[in-house]
Every structure is written in C-alpha cells, then in structure tokens.
GROMACS .gro file of N, CA and C in nm:
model
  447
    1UNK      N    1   1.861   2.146  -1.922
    1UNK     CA    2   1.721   2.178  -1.943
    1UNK      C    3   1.657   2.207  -1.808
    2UNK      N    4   1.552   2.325  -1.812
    2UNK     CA    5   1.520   2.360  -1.692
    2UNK      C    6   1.350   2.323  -1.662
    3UNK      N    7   1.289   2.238  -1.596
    3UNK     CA    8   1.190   2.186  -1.571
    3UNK      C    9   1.103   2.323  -1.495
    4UNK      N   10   1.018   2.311  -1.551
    4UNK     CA   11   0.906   2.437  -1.442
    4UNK      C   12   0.754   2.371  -1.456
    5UNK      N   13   0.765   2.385  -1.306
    5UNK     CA   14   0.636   2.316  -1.237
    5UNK      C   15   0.501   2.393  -1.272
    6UNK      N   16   0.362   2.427  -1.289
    6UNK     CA   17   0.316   2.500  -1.290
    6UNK      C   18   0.202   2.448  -1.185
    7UNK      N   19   0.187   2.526  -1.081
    7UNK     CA   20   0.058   2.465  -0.960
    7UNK      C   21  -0.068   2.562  -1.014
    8UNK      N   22  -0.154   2.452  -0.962
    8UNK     CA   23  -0.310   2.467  -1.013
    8UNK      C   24  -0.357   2.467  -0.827
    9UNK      N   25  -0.371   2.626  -0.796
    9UNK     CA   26  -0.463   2.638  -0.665
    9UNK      C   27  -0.589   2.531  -0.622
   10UNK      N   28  -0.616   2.472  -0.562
   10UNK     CA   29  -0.714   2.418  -0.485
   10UNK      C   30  -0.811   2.499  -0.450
   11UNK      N   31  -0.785   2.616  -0.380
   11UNK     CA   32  -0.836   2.681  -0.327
   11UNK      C   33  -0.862   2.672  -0.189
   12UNK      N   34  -0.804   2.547  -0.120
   12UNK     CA   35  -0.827   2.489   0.003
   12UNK      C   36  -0.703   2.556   0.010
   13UNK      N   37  -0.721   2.658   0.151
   13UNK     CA   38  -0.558   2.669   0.180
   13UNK      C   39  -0.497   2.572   0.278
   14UNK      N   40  -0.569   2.474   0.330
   14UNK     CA   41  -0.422   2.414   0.401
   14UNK      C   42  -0.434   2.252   0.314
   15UNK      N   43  -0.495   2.239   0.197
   15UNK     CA   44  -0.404   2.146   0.096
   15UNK      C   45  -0.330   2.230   0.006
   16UNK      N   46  -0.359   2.293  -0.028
   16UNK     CA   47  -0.260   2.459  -0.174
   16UNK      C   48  -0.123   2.433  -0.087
   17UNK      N   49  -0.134   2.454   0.070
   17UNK     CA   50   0.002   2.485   0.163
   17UNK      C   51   0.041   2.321   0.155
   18UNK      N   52   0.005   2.259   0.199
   18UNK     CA   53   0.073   2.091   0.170
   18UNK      C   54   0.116   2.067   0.060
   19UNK      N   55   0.044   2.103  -0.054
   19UNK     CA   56   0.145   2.086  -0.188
   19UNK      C   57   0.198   2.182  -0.216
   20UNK      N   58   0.264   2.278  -0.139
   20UNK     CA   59   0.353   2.384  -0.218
   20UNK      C   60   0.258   2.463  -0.323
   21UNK      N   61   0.129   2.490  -0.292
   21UNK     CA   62   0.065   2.634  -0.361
   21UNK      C   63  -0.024   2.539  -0.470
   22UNK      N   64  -0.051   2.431  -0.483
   22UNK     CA   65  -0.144   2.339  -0.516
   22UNK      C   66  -0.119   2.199  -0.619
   23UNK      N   67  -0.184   2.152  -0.697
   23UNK     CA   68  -0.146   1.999  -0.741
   23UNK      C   69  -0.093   2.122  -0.929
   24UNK      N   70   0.026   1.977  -0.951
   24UNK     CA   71   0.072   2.048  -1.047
   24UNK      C   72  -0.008   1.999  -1.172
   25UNK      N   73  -0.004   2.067  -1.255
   25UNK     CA   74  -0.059   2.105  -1.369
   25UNK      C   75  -0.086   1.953  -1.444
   26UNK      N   76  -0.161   1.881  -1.488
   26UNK     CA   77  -0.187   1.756  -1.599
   26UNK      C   78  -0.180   1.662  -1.500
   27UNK      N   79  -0.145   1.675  -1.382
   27UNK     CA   80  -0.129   1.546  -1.265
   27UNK      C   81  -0.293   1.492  -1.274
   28UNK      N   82  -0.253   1.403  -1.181
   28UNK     CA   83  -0.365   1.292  -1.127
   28UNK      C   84  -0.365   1.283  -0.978
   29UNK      N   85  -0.506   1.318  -0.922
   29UNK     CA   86  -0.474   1.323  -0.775
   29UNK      C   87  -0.593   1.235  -0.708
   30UNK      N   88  -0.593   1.145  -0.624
   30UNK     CA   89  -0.690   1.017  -0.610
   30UNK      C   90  -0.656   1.106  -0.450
   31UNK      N   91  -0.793   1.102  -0.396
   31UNK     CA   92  -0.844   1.173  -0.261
   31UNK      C   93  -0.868   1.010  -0.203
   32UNK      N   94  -0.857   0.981  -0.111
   32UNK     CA   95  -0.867   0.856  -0.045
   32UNK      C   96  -0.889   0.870   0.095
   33UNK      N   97  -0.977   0.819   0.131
   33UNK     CA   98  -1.056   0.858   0.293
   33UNK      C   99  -1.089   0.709   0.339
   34UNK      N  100  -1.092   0.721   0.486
   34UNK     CA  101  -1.133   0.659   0.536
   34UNK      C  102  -1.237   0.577   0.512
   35UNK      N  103  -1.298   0.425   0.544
   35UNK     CA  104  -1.403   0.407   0.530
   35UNK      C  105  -1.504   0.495   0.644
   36UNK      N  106  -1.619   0.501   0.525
   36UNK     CA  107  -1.782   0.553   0.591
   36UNK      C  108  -1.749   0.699   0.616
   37UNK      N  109  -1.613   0.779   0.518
   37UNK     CA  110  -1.595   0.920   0.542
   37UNK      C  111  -1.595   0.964   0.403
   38UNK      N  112  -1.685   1.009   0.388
   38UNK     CA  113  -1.654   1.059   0.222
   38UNK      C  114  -1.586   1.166   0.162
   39UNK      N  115  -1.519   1.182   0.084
   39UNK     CA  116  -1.435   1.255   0.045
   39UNK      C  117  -1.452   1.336  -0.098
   40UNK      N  118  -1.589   1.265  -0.131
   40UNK     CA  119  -1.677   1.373  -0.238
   40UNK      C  120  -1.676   1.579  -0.200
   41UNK      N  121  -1.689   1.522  -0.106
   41UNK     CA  122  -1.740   1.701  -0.067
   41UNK      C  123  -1.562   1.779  -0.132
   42UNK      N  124  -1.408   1.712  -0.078
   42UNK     CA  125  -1.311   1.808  -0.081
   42UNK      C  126  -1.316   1.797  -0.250
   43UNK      N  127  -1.359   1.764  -0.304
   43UNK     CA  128  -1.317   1.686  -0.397
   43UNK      C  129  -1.421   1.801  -0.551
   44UNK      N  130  -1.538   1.798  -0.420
   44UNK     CA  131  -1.640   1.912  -0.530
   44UNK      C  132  -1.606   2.082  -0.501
   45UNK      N  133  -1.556   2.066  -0.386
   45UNK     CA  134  -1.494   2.243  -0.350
   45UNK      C  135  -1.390   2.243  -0.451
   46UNK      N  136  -1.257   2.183  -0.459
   46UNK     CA  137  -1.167   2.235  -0.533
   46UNK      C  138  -1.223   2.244  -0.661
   47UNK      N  139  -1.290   2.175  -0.760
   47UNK     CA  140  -1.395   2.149  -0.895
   47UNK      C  141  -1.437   2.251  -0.883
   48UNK      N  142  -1.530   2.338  -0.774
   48UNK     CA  143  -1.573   2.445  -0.768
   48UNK      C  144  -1.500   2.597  -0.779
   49UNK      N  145  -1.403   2.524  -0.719
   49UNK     CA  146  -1.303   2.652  -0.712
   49UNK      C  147  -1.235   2.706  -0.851
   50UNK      N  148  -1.220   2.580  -0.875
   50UNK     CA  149  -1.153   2.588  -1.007
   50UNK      C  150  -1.243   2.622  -1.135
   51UNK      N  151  -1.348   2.570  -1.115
   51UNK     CA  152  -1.491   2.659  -1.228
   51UNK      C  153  -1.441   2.819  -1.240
   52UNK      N  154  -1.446   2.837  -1.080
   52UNK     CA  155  -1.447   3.023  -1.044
   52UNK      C  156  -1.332   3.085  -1.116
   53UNK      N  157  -1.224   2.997  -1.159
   53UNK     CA  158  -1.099   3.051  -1.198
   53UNK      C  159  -1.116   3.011  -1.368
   54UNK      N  160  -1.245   2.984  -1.421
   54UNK     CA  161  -1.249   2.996  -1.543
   54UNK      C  162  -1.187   2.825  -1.626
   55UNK      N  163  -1.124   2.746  -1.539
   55UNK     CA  164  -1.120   2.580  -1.572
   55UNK      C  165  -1.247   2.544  -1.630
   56UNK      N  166  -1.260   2.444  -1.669
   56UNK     CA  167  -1.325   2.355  -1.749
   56UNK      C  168  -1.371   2.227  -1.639
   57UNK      N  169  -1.478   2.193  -1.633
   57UNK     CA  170  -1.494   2.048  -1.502
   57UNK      C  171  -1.564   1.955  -1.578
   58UNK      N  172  -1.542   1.804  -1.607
   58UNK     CA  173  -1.619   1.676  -1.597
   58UNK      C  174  -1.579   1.639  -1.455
   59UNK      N  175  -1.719   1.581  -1.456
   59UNK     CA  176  -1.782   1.511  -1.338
   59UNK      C  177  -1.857   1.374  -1.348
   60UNK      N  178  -1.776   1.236  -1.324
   60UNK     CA  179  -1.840   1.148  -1.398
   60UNK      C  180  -1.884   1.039  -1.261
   61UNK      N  181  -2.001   1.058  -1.263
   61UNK     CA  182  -2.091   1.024  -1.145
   61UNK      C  183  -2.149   0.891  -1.212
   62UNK      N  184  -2.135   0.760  -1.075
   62UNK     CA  185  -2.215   0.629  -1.079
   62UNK      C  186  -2.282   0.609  -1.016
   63UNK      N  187  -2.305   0.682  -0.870
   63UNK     CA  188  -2.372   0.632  -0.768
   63UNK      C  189  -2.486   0.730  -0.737
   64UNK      N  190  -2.507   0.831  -0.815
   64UNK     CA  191  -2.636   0.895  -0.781
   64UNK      C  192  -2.662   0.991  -0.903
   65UNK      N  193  -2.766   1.041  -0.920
   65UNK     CA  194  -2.795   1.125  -1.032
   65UNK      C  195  -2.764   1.264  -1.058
   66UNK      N  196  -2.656   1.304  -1.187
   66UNK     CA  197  -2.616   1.422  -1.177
   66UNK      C  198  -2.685   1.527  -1.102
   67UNK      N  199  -2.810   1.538  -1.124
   67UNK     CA  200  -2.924   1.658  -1.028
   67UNK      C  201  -2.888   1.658  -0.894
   68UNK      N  202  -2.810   1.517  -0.812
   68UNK     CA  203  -2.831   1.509  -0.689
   68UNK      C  204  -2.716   1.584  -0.657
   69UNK      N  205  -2.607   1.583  -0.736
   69UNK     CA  206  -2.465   1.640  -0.714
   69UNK      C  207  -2.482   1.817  -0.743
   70UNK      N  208  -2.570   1.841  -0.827
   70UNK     CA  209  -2.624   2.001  -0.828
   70UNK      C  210  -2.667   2.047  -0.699
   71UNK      N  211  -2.792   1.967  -0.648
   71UNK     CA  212  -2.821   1.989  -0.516
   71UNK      C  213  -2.704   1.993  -0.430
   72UNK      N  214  -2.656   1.889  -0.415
   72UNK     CA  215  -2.583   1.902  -0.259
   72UNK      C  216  -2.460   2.024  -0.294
   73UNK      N  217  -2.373   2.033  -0.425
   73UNK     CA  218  -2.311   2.104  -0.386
   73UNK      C  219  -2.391   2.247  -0.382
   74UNK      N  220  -2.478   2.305  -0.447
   74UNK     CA  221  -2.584   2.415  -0.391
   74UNK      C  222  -2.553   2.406  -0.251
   75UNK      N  223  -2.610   2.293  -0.165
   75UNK     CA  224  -2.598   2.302  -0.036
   75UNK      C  225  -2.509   2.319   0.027
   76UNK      N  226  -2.352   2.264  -0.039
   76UNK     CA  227  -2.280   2.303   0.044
   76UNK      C  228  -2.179   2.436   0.046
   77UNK      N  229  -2.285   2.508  -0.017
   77UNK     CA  230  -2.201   2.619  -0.092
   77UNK      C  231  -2.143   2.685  -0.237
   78UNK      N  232  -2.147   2.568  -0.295
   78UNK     CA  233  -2.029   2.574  -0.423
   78UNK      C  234  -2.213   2.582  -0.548
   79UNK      N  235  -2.243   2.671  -0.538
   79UNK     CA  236  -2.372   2.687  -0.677
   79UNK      C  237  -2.299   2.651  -0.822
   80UNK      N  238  -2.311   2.518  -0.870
   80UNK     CA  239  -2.217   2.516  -1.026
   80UNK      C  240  -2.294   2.500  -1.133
   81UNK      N  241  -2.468   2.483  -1.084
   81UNK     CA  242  -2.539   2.516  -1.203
   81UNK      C  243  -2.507   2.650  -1.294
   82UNK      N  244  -2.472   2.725  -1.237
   82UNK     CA  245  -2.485   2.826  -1.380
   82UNK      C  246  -2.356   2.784  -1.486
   83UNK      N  247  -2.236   2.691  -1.407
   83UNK     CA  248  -2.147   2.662  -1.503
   83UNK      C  249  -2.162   2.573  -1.612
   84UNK      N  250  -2.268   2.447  -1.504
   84UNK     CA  251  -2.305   2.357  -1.604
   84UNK      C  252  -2.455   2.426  -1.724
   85UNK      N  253  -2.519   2.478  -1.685
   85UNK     CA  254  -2.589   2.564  -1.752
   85UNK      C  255  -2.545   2.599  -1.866
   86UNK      N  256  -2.357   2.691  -1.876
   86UNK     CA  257  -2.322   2.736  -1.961
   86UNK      C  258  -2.216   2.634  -2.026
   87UNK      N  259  -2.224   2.523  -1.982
   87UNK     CA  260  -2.094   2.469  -2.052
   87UNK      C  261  -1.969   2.423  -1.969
   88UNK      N  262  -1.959   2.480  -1.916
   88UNK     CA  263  -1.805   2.464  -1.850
   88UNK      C  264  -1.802   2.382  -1.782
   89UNK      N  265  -1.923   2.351  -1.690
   89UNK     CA  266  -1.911   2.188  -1.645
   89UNK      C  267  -2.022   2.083  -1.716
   90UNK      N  268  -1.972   1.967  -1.693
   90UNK     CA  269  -2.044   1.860  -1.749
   90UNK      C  270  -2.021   1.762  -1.707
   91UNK      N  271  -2.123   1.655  -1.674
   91UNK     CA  272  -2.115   1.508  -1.681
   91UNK      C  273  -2.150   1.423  -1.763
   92UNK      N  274  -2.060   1.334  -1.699
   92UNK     CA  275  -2.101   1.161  -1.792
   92UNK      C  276  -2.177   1.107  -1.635
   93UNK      N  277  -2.299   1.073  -1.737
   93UNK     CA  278  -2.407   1.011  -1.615
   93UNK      C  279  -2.363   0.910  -1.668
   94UNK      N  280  -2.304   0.785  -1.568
   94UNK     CA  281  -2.274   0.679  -1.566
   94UNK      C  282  -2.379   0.592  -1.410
   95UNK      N  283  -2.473   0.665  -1.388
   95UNK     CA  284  -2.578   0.602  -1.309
   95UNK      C  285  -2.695   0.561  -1.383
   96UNK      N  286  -2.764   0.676  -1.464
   96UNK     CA  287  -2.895   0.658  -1.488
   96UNK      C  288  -2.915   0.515  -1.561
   97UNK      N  289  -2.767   0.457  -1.631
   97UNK     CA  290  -2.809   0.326  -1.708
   97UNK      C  291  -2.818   0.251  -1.597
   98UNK      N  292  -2.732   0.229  -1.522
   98UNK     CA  293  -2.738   0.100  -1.407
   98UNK      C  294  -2.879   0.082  -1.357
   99UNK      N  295  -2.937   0.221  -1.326
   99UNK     CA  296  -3.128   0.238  -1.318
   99UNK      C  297  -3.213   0.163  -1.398
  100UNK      N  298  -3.150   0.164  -1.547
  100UNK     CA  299  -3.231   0.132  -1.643
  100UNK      C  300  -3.320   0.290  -1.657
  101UNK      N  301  -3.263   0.389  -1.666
  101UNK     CA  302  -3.355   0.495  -1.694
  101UNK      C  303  -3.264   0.570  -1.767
  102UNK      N  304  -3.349   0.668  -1.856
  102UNK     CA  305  -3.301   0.778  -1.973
  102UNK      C  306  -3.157   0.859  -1.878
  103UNK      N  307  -3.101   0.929  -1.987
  103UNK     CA  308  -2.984   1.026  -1.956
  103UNK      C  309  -3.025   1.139  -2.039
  104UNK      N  310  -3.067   1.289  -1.989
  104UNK     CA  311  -3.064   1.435  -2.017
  104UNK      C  312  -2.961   1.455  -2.070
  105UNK      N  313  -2.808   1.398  -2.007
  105UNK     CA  314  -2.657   1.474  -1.999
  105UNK      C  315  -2.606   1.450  -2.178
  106UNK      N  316  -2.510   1.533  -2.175
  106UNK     CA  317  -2.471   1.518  -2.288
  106UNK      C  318  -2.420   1.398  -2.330
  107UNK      N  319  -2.334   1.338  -2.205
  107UNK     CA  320  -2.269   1.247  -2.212
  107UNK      C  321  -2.274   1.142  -2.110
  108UNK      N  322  -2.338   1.002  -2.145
  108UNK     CA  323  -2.379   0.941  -2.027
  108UNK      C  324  -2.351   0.744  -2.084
  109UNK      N  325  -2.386   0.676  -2.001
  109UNK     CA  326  -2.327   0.545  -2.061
  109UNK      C  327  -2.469   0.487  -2.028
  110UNK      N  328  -2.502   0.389  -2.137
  110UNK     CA  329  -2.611   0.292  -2.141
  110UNK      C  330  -2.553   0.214  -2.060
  111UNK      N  331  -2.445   0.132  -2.026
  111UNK     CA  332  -2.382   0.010  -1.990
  111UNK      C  333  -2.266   0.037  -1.899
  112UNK      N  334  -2.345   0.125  -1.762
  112UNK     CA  335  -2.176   0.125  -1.672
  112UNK      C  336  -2.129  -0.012  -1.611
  113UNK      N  337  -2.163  -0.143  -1.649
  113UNK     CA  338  -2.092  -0.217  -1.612
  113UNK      C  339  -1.960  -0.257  -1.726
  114UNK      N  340  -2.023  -0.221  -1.826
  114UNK     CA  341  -1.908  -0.261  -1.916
  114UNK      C  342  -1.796  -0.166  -1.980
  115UNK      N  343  -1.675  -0.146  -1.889
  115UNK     CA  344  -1.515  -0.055  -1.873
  115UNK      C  345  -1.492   0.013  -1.996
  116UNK      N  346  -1.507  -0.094  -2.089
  116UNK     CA  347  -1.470   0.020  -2.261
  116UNK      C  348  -1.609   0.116  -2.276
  117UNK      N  349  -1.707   0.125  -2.270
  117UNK     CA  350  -1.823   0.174  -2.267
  117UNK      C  351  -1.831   0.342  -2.183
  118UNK      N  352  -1.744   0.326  -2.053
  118UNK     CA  353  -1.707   0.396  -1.966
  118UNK      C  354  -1.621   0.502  -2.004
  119UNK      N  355  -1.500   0.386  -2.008
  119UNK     CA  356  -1.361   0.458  -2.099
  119UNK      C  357  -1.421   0.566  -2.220
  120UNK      N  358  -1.472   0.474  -2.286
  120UNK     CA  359  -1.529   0.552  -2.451
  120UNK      C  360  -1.624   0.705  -2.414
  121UNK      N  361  -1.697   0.691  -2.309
  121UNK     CA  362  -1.789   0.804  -2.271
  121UNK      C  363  -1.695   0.888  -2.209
  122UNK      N  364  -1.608   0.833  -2.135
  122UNK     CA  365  -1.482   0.981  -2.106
  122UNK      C  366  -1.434   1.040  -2.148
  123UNK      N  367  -1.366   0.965  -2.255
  123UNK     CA  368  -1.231   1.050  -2.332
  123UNK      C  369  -1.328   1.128  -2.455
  124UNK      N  370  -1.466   1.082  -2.478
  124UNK     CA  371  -1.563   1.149  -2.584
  124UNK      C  372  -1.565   1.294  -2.506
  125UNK      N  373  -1.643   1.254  -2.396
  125UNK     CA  374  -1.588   1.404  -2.285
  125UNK      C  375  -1.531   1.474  -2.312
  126UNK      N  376  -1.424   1.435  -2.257
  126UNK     CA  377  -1.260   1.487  -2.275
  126UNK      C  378  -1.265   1.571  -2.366
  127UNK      N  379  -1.238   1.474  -2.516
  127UNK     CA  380  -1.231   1.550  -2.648
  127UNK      C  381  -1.308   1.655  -2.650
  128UNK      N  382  -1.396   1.674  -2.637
  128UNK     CA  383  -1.540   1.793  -2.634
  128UNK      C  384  -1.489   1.889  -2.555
  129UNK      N  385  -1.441   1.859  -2.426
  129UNK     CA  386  -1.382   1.972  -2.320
  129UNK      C  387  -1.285   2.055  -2.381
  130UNK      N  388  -1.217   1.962  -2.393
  130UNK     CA  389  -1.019   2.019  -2.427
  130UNK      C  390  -0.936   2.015  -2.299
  131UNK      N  391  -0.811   2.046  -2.351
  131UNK     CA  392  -0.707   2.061  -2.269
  131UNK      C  393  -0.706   2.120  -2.127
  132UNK      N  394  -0.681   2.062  -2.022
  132UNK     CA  395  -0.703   2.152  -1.887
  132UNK      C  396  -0.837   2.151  -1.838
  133UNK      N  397  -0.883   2.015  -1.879
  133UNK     CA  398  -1.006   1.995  -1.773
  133UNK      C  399  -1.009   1.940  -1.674
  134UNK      N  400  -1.073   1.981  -1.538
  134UNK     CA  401  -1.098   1.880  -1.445
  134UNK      C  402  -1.147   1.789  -1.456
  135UNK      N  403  -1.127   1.656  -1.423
  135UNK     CA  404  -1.201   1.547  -1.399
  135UNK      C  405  -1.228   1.512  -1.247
  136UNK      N  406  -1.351   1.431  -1.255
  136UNK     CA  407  -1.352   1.396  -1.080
  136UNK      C  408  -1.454   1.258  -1.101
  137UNK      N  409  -1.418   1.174  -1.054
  137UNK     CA  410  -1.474   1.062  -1.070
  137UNK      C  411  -1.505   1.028  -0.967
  138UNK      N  412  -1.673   0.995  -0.906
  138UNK     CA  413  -1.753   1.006  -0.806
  138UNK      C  414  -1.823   0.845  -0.800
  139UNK      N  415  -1.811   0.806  -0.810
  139UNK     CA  416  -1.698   0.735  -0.706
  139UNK      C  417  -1.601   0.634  -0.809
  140UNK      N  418  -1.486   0.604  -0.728
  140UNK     CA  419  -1.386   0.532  -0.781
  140UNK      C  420  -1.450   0.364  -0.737
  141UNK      N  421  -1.447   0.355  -0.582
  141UNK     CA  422  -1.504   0.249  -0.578
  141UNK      C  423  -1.592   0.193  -0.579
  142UNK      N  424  -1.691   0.253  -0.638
  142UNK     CA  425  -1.810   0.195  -0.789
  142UNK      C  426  -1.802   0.166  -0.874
  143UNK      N  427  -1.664   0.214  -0.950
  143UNK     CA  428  -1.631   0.281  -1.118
  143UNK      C  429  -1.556   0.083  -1.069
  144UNK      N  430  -1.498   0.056  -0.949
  144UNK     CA  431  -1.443  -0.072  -0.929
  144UNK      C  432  -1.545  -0.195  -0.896
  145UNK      N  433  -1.637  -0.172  -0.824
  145UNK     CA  434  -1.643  -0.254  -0.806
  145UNK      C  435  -1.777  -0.317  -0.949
  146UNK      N  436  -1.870  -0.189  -1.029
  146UNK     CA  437  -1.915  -0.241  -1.129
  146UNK      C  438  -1.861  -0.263  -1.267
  147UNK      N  439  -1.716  -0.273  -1.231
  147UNK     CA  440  -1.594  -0.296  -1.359
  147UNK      C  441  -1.506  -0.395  -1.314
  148UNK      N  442  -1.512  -0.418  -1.184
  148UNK     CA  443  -1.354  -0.475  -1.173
  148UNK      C  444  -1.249  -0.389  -1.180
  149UNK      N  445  -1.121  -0.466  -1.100
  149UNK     CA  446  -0.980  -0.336  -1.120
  149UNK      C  447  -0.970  -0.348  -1.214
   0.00000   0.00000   0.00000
C-alpha cells in the first residue's frame, strides 16, 4: 500500500521550506514561542493565507474580543473581515463570557471555565464548518490555565 502525503502551503516560505512544502493535510500543529513572544501573529498569517486559497478558518479566541483579532490582523496586513463577513471564517468567542458580557458570534461559550462547554462549542463549530477547516486556538495557555490540562 502506497501512503501519499498531501501538504497544505503556509504560505510562509521559510516554514512551507522546513516542512517540505507545508504541514500535512488533517495534522495538528501547536506553534510554541518563547515566553513574552507571541506567536499569534505566525499563526493568523498562515489562517490568512489559507482563507486566500479558499479553506475554511475557526478561530477560537479567550483572551480578547473577536473584533480585536479583526483589527490587528487588518493591521497587520491579513484583511479577513470580508471572509468572516461571508462565512468562511468564524469564531467561538470564548472571552466575552469570562467578561460576563453578550456574544454577536455565532458560536461562543457562556462558561469558558468549564472544558465540556468549550469542547461542545468547538466541535458544534466544526460540524457547521466541515471537513478541512482551520482551527487556531488563541490562546492555548488560557484555554489551560482557565480549564486546567
């Protein structure tokens, strides 16, 4: 039986060139930086990139409000309102509850401290997306430390 890889471009060319032309297809890829270096930004270019190539993006944000992640990536280039506009991207606001304030998003959690609540608002996601979506989870060590490992 003959195994075939299928790579999903980054669009970053010198990570695409470190993985052999980019991360393979259904994988899981955890970006891990330094402390006090954030690693949101590589993390919203490839998401971006991959919008441009017609992918599908969730974006499941704890530590600041989906609007803020519109802004900055606006700022840093990557404009993904018109995707989320049309669909193709979306979040689970998993901040506005920790606020104690309303959620706009389609998909958002009353209770990001409590993991099944979280879980349940993802894979609802998910299902809604389909097959071959990005995920990007902003931040991990929030998603930890207001869950536990």
């Amino acid at each position: 039986m003959h195994y075939v890889v299928t790579r999903v471009p980054t669009g970053i060319e010198i990570i695409d060139k470190m993985l052999g032309g980019g991360f393979e297809r259904g994988s899981s890829i955890l970006l891990r930086s330094s402390p006090f270096v954030d690693a949101a930004p590589i993390a919203q270019e490839i998401l971006y990139n991959r919008l441009t190539k017609r992918d599908k993006g969730l974006y499941v944000i704890n530590n600041r409000p989906p609007e803020t992640v519109l802004e900055e990536m606006k700022h840093y280039g990557w404009p993904v309102e018109p995707y989320w506009n049309k669909g193709s991207l979306s979040f689970v606001d998993a901040y506005s509850g920790i606020m104690g304030l309303g959620s706009s998003e389609e998909f958002s959690v009353k209770n990001p401290l409590d993991p099944q609540e979280v879980d349940e608002a993802v894979l609802e996601a998910l299902k809604a997306k389909g097959e071959g979506t990005i995920v990007l989870f902003d931040s991990l060590n929030t998603l930890i430390d207001q869950c536990g490992p």
